[in-house]
Amino acid sequence: MKKDLLTLLDLSKQDFDLILHRALDLKKALKTNGESAPSLKGKILGLIFDKPSTRTRVSFEAAMIQLGGTSVFISAKDTQIARDEPVRDTARVLTRYLDGLVIRTFSQEFLNEFARYADIPIINALTDLYHPTQVLCDIMTVMEYKGRYDKLKIAWVGDGNNVANSWINASAVLGLNLSFACPDGYEPDPEIIKNAKKNKKSRIMVTNNPLEAVVDVDVIYTDVWASMGREDEHAHRKLIFKAFQVNQDLVKKAAPDAIVMHCLPAHRGEEISEEVLEGPQSVVWDQSENKLHMNRAILDVLMAS
Ligand code: CP
Ligand code: NVA
């Protein structure tokens, strides 16, 4: 049966660990022997993007080339989707041309419907609600720097957005210790938190005080204050989120060897200071590189059989 990655809740802990270790192994083989493990020879991946992307698009396309396959980039606005062709029709047609599809769009429901009608693996490359492939690559990066993902304190500072929601889903599967510092009204979805707490190992704290969230943590994570599609709120959010900047004063409250993460693109001087982004505790460039290795692992696990 085909397997999708629509949210991290689609993965069991075993799936998670398999993908994480596959990504780490693929990275090691590439770095040490130049091996690219072409497990997808002759396969075609489609990428439908309805929002901009630098990292996710290019890392998936490069991943597909390294795996021996080919990709087709599809700008959603140039398709009949933009002229209201029903999702279920598009999904059934593209299934007949492609072996897998990566989709970046606004509505999670669009993605879910696409997956219901497609017979090929559908991978969520970001919706308004979730960004699962990002958090897989983030956890890979945490593994590299800290040797584990459990028994670590991870703080999220800023907007309770799609990436934050995927961290919470990761906790539903893995049982993580997460603290979120968000302005009042911008916290992550309480239903997503409630679900994650069904995993007895989940420790999830939400506060409106960034200083409280980061005390002694091993990882500080931030993301833009206004996600794609919310650009019109940017000026207003800059005022509301002002006290939620990850800067040196905040980082000092974390453990001395804490790492600072950001999925990028970053707005220096807003959610993160230049000094921290470019400083010794920032791991953002390795984190970004890992999108390539993680996406190779995701495609390999979902499409190679
Ligand atoms: N982090 C991330 O998803 O970046 P892009 O928007 O450039 O793909
Ligand atoms: N939360 C951000 C992530 C970008 C990769 C957005 O949705 O724009």
Short mmCIF file of C-alpha atoms and ligand atoms in Angstrom, two decimals:
data_model
loop_
_atom_site.label_atom_id
_atom_site.label_comp_id
_atom_site.label_asym_id
_atom_site.label_seq_id
_atom_site.Cartn_x
_atom_site.Cartn_y
_atom_site.Cartn_z
CA MET A 1 0.00 0.00 0.00
CA LYS A 2 1.26 3.49 -0.79
CA LYS A 3 2.42 5.56 2.17
CA ASP A 4 1.97 9.34 2.41
CA LEU A 5 3.69 11.92 4.58
CA LEU A 6 0.91 14.44 5.16
CA THR A 7 1.74 15.05 8.82
CA LEU A 8 4.27 13.51 11.18
CA LEU A 9 1.35 11.60 12.69
CA ASP A 10 1.56 9.39 9.58
CA LEU A 11 4.78 7.94 11.03
CA SER A 12 5.21 5.44 13.82
CA LYS A 13 8.23 5.75 16.08
CA GLN A 14 9.79 2.90 14.07
CA ASP A 15 9.19 4.78 10.79
CA PHE A 16 10.67 7.92 12.34
CA ASP A 17 13.80 6.16 13.50
CA LEU A 18 14.14 4.33 10.17
CA ILE A 19 13.98 7.60 8.20
CA LEU A 20 16.30 9.42 10.63
CA HIS A 21 18.94 6.71 10.49
CA ARG A 22 18.58 6.35 6.71
CA ALA A 23 19.23 10.10 6.38
CA LEU A 24 22.28 9.94 8.65
CA ASP A 25 23.63 6.90 6.74
CA LEU A 26 23.01 8.49 3.33
CA LYS A 27 24.77 11.67 4.45
CA LYS A 28 27.75 9.71 5.76
CA ALA A 29 28.07 7.62 2.57
CA LEU A 30 27.90 10.74 0.40
CA LYS A 31 30.41 12.67 2.51
CA THR A 32 32.92 9.87 2.99
CA ASN A 33 32.79 7.92 -0.31
CA GLY A 34 30.79 10.16 -2.63
CA GLU A 35 28.12 7.43 -2.81
CA SER A 36 24.73 8.73 -3.87
CA ALA A 37 22.69 5.48 -3.49
CA PRO A 38 20.58 5.63 -6.69
CA SER A 39 17.57 3.66 -5.46
CA LEU A 40 14.98 5.53 -7.58
CA LYS A 41 16.31 4.93 -11.10
CA GLY A 42 13.58 5.52 -13.68
CA LYS A 43 11.17 7.08 -11.15
CA ILE A 44 9.60 10.51 -11.60
CA LEU A 45 8.76 12.86 -8.75
CA GLY A 46 6.35 15.75 -9.26
CA LEU A 47 6.59 18.91 -7.17
CA ILE A 48 3.46 21.10 -7.05
CA PHE A 49 4.25 24.39 -5.33
CA ASP A 50 1.65 27.06 -4.63
CA LYS A 51 3.95 29.09 -2.33
CA PRO A 52 7.56 30.20 -2.81
CA SER A 53 10.45 27.95 -1.76
CA THR A 54 14.22 27.90 -2.01
CA ARG A 55 15.38 25.06 0.25
CA THR A 56 12.53 22.58 0.06
CA ARG A 57 12.17 22.73 -3.70
CA VAL A 58 15.87 22.58 -4.55
CA SER A 59 16.71 19.95 -1.93
CA PHE A 60 13.92 17.66 -3.17
CA GLU A 61 14.97 18.15 -6.81
CA ALA A 62 18.65 17.54 -5.97
CA ALA A 63 17.68 14.55 -3.81
CA MET A 64 15.77 13.01 -6.72
CA ILE A 65 18.73 13.45 -9.07
CA GLN A 66 21.09 11.87 -6.53
CA LEU A 67 18.71 8.93 -6.14
CA GLY A 68 18.85 8.34 -9.90
CA GLY A 69 15.37 9.64 -10.70
CA THR A 70 13.93 12.74 -12.32
CA SER A 71 11.65 15.49 -11.07
CA VAL A 72 9.06 17.72 -12.68
CA PHE A 73 8.42 21.11 -11.08
CA ILE A 74 4.84 22.32 -11.36
CA SER A 75 3.92 25.86 -10.40
CA ALA A 76 0.35 25.48 -9.14
CA LYS A 77 -0.73 28.83 -10.56
CA ASP A 78 0.19 27.63 -14.05
CA THR A 79 -1.99 24.53 -13.83
CA GLN A 80 -5.70 23.94 -14.17
CA ILE A 81 -5.82 23.78 -10.34
CA ALA A 82 -5.73 27.59 -10.50
CA ARG A 83 -8.81 27.44 -12.76
CA ASP A 84 -10.66 25.28 -10.25
CA GLU A 85 -10.20 21.84 -11.74
CA PRO A 86 -11.31 19.58 -8.88
CA VAL A 87 -8.51 18.26 -6.72
CA ARG A 88 -9.76 14.71 -7.13
CA ASP A 89 -9.44 14.96 -10.92
CA THR A 90 -5.94 16.42 -10.83
CA ALA A 91 -4.84 13.78 -8.33
CA ARG A 92 -6.13 10.88 -10.41
CA VAL A 93 -4.50 12.21 -13.59
CA LEU A 94 -1.08 12.97 -12.07
CA THR A 95 -1.03 9.53 -10.46
CA ARG A 96 -0.82 8.11 -14.00
CA TYR A 97 2.27 10.14 -14.93
CA LEU A 98 4.29 10.20 -11.72
CA ASP A 99 5.67 7.91 -9.01
CA GLY A 100 5.42 10.38 -6.15
CA LEU A 101 4.36 13.97 -5.47
CA VAL A 102 5.67 16.69 -3.17
CA ILE A 103 3.10 19.43 -2.55
CA ARG A 104 3.45 22.87 -0.96
CA THR A 105 0.15 24.64 -0.58
CA PHE A 106 -2.07 26.58 1.80
CA SER A 107 -4.75 24.21 2.93
CA GLN A 108 -4.04 20.92 4.66
CA GLU A 109 -7.47 19.76 3.46
CA PHE A 110 -6.38 20.25 -0.18
CA LEU A 111 -3.40 18.02 0.51
CA ASN A 112 -5.47 15.40 2.33
CA GLU A 113 -7.98 15.27 -0.51
CA PHE A 114 -5.17 14.99 -3.04
CA ALA A 115 -3.78 12.02 -1.12
CA ARG A 116 -7.19 10.33 -0.92
CA TYR A 117 -7.46 10.28 -4.72
CA ALA A 118 -3.82 9.65 -5.65
CA ASP A 119 -2.35 6.15 -5.77
CA ILE A 120 1.21 7.43 -5.35
CA PRO A 121 2.96 8.72 -2.19
CA ILE A 122 2.07 12.34 -1.40
CA ILE A 123 4.55 14.34 0.66
CA ASN A 124 3.65 17.55 2.48
CA ALA A 125 6.26 20.21 1.65
CA LEU A 126 4.46 22.78 3.88
CA THR A 127 0.88 23.82 4.43
CA ASP A 128 -0.51 26.56 6.66
CA LEU A 129 -0.88 23.89 9.34
CA TYR A 130 2.25 21.72 9.16
CA HIS A 131 5.79 21.40 7.78
CA PRO A 132 6.68 17.76 8.52
CA THR A 133 9.74 17.32 6.27
CA GLN A 134 11.30 20.38 7.93
CA VAL A 135 10.97 18.94 11.42
CA LEU A 136 12.37 15.59 10.28
CA CYS A 137 15.48 17.41 9.07
CA ASP A 138 15.54 19.44 12.29
CA ILE A 139 15.49 16.33 14.44
CA MET A 140 18.26 14.85 12.30
CA THR A 141 20.29 17.98 13.06
CA VAL A 142 19.55 17.68 16.78
CA MET A 143 20.73 14.05 16.61
CA GLU A 144 24.00 15.14 15.00
CA TYR A 145 24.71 17.84 17.57
CA LYS A 146 23.32 16.21 20.69
CA GLY A 147 23.45 12.48 19.87
CA ARG A 148 19.77 12.05 20.73
CA TYR A 149 16.37 13.71 20.53
CA ASP A 150 14.85 12.44 23.77
CA LYS A 151 15.76 13.74 27.21
CA LEU A 152 16.56 17.14 25.71
CA LYS A 153 14.83 20.41 26.45
CA ILE A 154 13.71 22.18 23.27
CA ALA A 155 12.31 25.71 23.32
CA TRP A 156 10.32 27.34 20.54
CA VAL A 157 10.26 31.14 20.63
CA GLY A 158 7.90 33.16 18.42
CA ASP A 159 4.85 32.29 16.36
CA GLY A 160 2.97 29.04 17.10
CA ASN A 161 2.92 28.26 13.38
CA ASN A 162 3.10 25.32 10.96
CA VAL A 163 6.66 24.37 11.95
CA ALA A 164 5.75 24.60 15.66
CA ASN A 165 2.72 22.35 15.04
CA SER A 166 4.95 19.76 13.38
CA TRP A 167 7.28 19.79 16.40
CA ILE A 168 4.23 19.03 18.53
CA ASN A 169 3.29 16.16 16.22
CA ALA A 170 6.86 14.90 16.52
CA SER A 171 6.29 14.81 20.25
CA ALA A 172 3.11 12.79 19.76
CA VAL A 173 5.24 10.16 18.05
CA LEU A 174 8.54 10.42 19.95
CA GLY A 175 7.65 11.98 23.32
CA LEU A 176 9.65 15.21 23.47
CA ASN A 177 10.21 17.93 26.05
CA LEU A 178 9.03 21.13 24.37
CA SER A 179 8.41 24.62 25.70
CA PHE A 180 6.73 27.26 23.57
CA ALA A 181 6.99 30.99 24.19
CA CYS A 182 4.50 32.84 22.01
CA PRO A 183 2.61 36.11 22.35
CA ASP A 184 -0.91 35.84 23.72
CA GLY A 185 -3.16 34.64 20.90
CA TYR A 186 -0.30 33.22 18.81
CA GLU A 187 0.22 29.94 20.68
CA PRO A 188 0.14 26.60 18.82
CA ASP A 189 -3.21 24.88 18.31
CA PRO A 190 -4.38 23.44 21.69
CA GLU A 191 -5.96 20.42 19.94
CA ILE A 192 -2.60 19.49 18.41
CA ILE A 193 -1.02 19.79 21.87
CA LYS A 194 -3.80 17.75 23.45
CA ASN A 195 -3.22 14.97 20.96
CA ALA A 196 0.57 15.01 21.55
CA LYS A 197 0.02 14.69 25.29
CA LYS A 198 -1.54 11.28 24.70
CA ASN A 199 2.07 10.16 24.41
CA LYS A 200 2.92 9.87 28.11
CA LYS A 201 6.51 10.92 27.42
CA SER A 202 5.45 14.28 25.94
CA ARG A 203 6.26 17.29 28.10
CA ILE A 204 4.75 20.39 26.50
CA MET A 205 4.68 23.76 28.20
CA VAL A 206 3.24 26.96 26.72
CA THR A 207 4.04 30.40 28.10
CA ASN A 208 3.90 34.02 27.01
CA ASN A 209 7.30 34.65 28.60
CA PRO A 210 10.33 33.84 26.39
CA LEU A 211 12.73 33.99 29.37
CA GLU A 212 10.76 31.27 31.14
CA ALA A 213 10.75 28.96 28.10
CA VAL A 214 14.50 28.97 27.44
CA VAL A 215 15.94 28.38 30.92
CA ASP A 216 18.60 25.64 30.65
CA VAL A 217 17.29 24.34 27.33
CA ASP A 218 19.48 22.40 24.88
CA VAL A 219 17.85 23.78 21.74
CA ILE A 220 16.31 27.17 20.93
CA TYR A 221 14.25 27.29 17.74
CA THR A 222 12.64 30.23 16.04
CA ASP A 223 10.91 31.01 12.75
CA VAL A 224 9.49 34.06 11.00
CA TRP A 225 6.83 36.10 12.77
CA ALA A 226 4.60 36.25 9.67
CA SER A 227 4.44 33.05 7.64
CA MET A 228 3.75 32.88 3.91
CA GLY A 229 0.20 34.00 3.24
CA ARG A 230 0.22 36.32 6.29
CA GLU A 231 2.46 39.02 4.86
CA ASP A 232 -0.30 41.63 5.34
CA GLU A 233 -0.01 41.10 9.13
CA HIS A 234 3.76 41.66 9.13
CA ALA A 235 3.82 45.26 10.42
CA HIS A 236 1.30 44.51 13.16
CA ARG A 237 3.11 41.33 14.20
CA LYS A 238 6.47 43.15 14.41
CA LEU A 239 5.02 45.16 17.29
CA ILE A 240 3.36 42.21 19.04
CA PHE A 241 6.37 39.87 18.74
CA LYS A 242 9.05 42.43 19.67
CA ALA A 243 9.90 40.79 23.02
CA PHE A 244 10.23 37.37 21.34
CA GLN A 245 13.47 37.96 19.47
CA VAL A 246 16.12 35.26 19.87
CA ASN A 247 19.09 37.44 20.78
CA GLN A 248 22.20 37.01 22.90
CA ASP A 249 20.40 37.98 26.13
CA LEU A 250 17.88 35.19 25.56
CA VAL A 251 20.45 32.61 24.45
CA LYS A 252 22.44 33.26 27.67
CA LYS A 253 19.55 31.76 29.68
CA ALA A 254 19.82 28.44 27.84
CA ALA A 255 22.38 25.72 28.60
CA PRO A 256 25.92 26.92 27.74
CA ASP A 257 26.16 24.38 24.89
CA ALA A 258 22.65 25.05 23.56
CA ILE A 259 22.21 25.14 19.80
CA VAL A 260 20.10 27.71 17.97
CA MET A 261 17.95 26.59 15.04
CA HIS A 262 15.88 28.36 12.40
CA CYS A 263 14.23 26.71 9.40
CA LEU A 264 15.03 29.79 7.25
CA PRO A 265 14.39 32.13 5.54
CA ALA A 266 15.37 34.37 8.49
CA HIS A 267 14.57 38.00 9.12
CA ARG A 268 17.62 39.35 10.93
CA GLY A 269 16.67 41.92 13.55
CA GLU A 270 13.16 40.48 13.86
CA GLU A 271 12.77 36.92 15.19
CA ILE A 272 16.56 36.47 15.48
CA SER A 273 19.45 38.87 15.89
CA GLU A 274 22.29 38.95 13.37
CA GLU A 275 24.70 38.15 16.20
CA VAL A 276 22.90 34.92 17.13
CA LEU A 277 22.16 33.78 13.57
CA GLU A 278 25.82 34.16 12.61
CA GLY A 279 27.15 33.22 16.04
CA PRO A 280 28.86 30.05 17.32
CA GLN A 281 25.69 28.44 18.68
CA SER A 282 23.78 28.73 15.42
CA VAL A 283 23.51 25.47 13.44
CA VAL A 284 21.27 26.83 10.70
CA TRP A 285 23.55 26.04 7.74
CA ASP A 286 23.97 22.40 8.74
CA GLN A 287 20.23 22.30 9.44
CA SER A 288 19.56 23.59 5.95
CA GLU A 289 22.00 21.14 4.36
CA ASN A 290 20.23 18.31 6.13
CA LYS A 291 17.09 18.99 4.12
CA LEU A 292 18.91 17.39 1.19
CA HIS A 293 19.92 14.27 3.12
CA MET A 294 16.59 13.98 4.90
CA ASN A 295 14.61 14.39 1.69
CA ARG A 296 16.71 11.64 0.07
CA ALA A 297 15.78 9.38 2.99
CA ILE A 298 12.08 10.29 2.80
CA LEU A 299 11.93 9.63 -0.96
CA ASP A 300 13.90 6.41 -0.59
CA VAL A 301 11.66 5.06 2.16
CA LEU A 302 8.36 6.08 0.51
CA MET A 303 9.17 5.45 -3.16
CA ALA A 304 11.88 2.80 -3.50
CA SER A 305 9.68 -0.26 -3.14
N1 CP B 1 12.75 26.00 5.40
C1 CP B 1 12.08 25.96 4.23
O1 CP B 1 11.12 25.21 4.04
O2 CP B 1 12.58 26.83 3.31
P1 CP B 1 11.96 27.17 1.87
O3 CP B 1 10.69 27.95 2.11
O4 CP B 1 13.03 27.94 1.18
O5 CP B 1 11.65 25.86 1.19
N1 NVA B 2 6.49 29.29 8.95
C1 NVA B 2 7.14 29.62 7.70
C2 NVA B 2 8.08 28.54 7.31
C3 NVA B 2 8.85 28.80 6.04
C4 NVA B 2 9.74 27.67 5.67
C5 NVA B 2 6.10 29.86 6.62
O1 NVA B 2 5.12 29.11 6.56
O2 NVA B 2 6.26 30.80 5.86
#
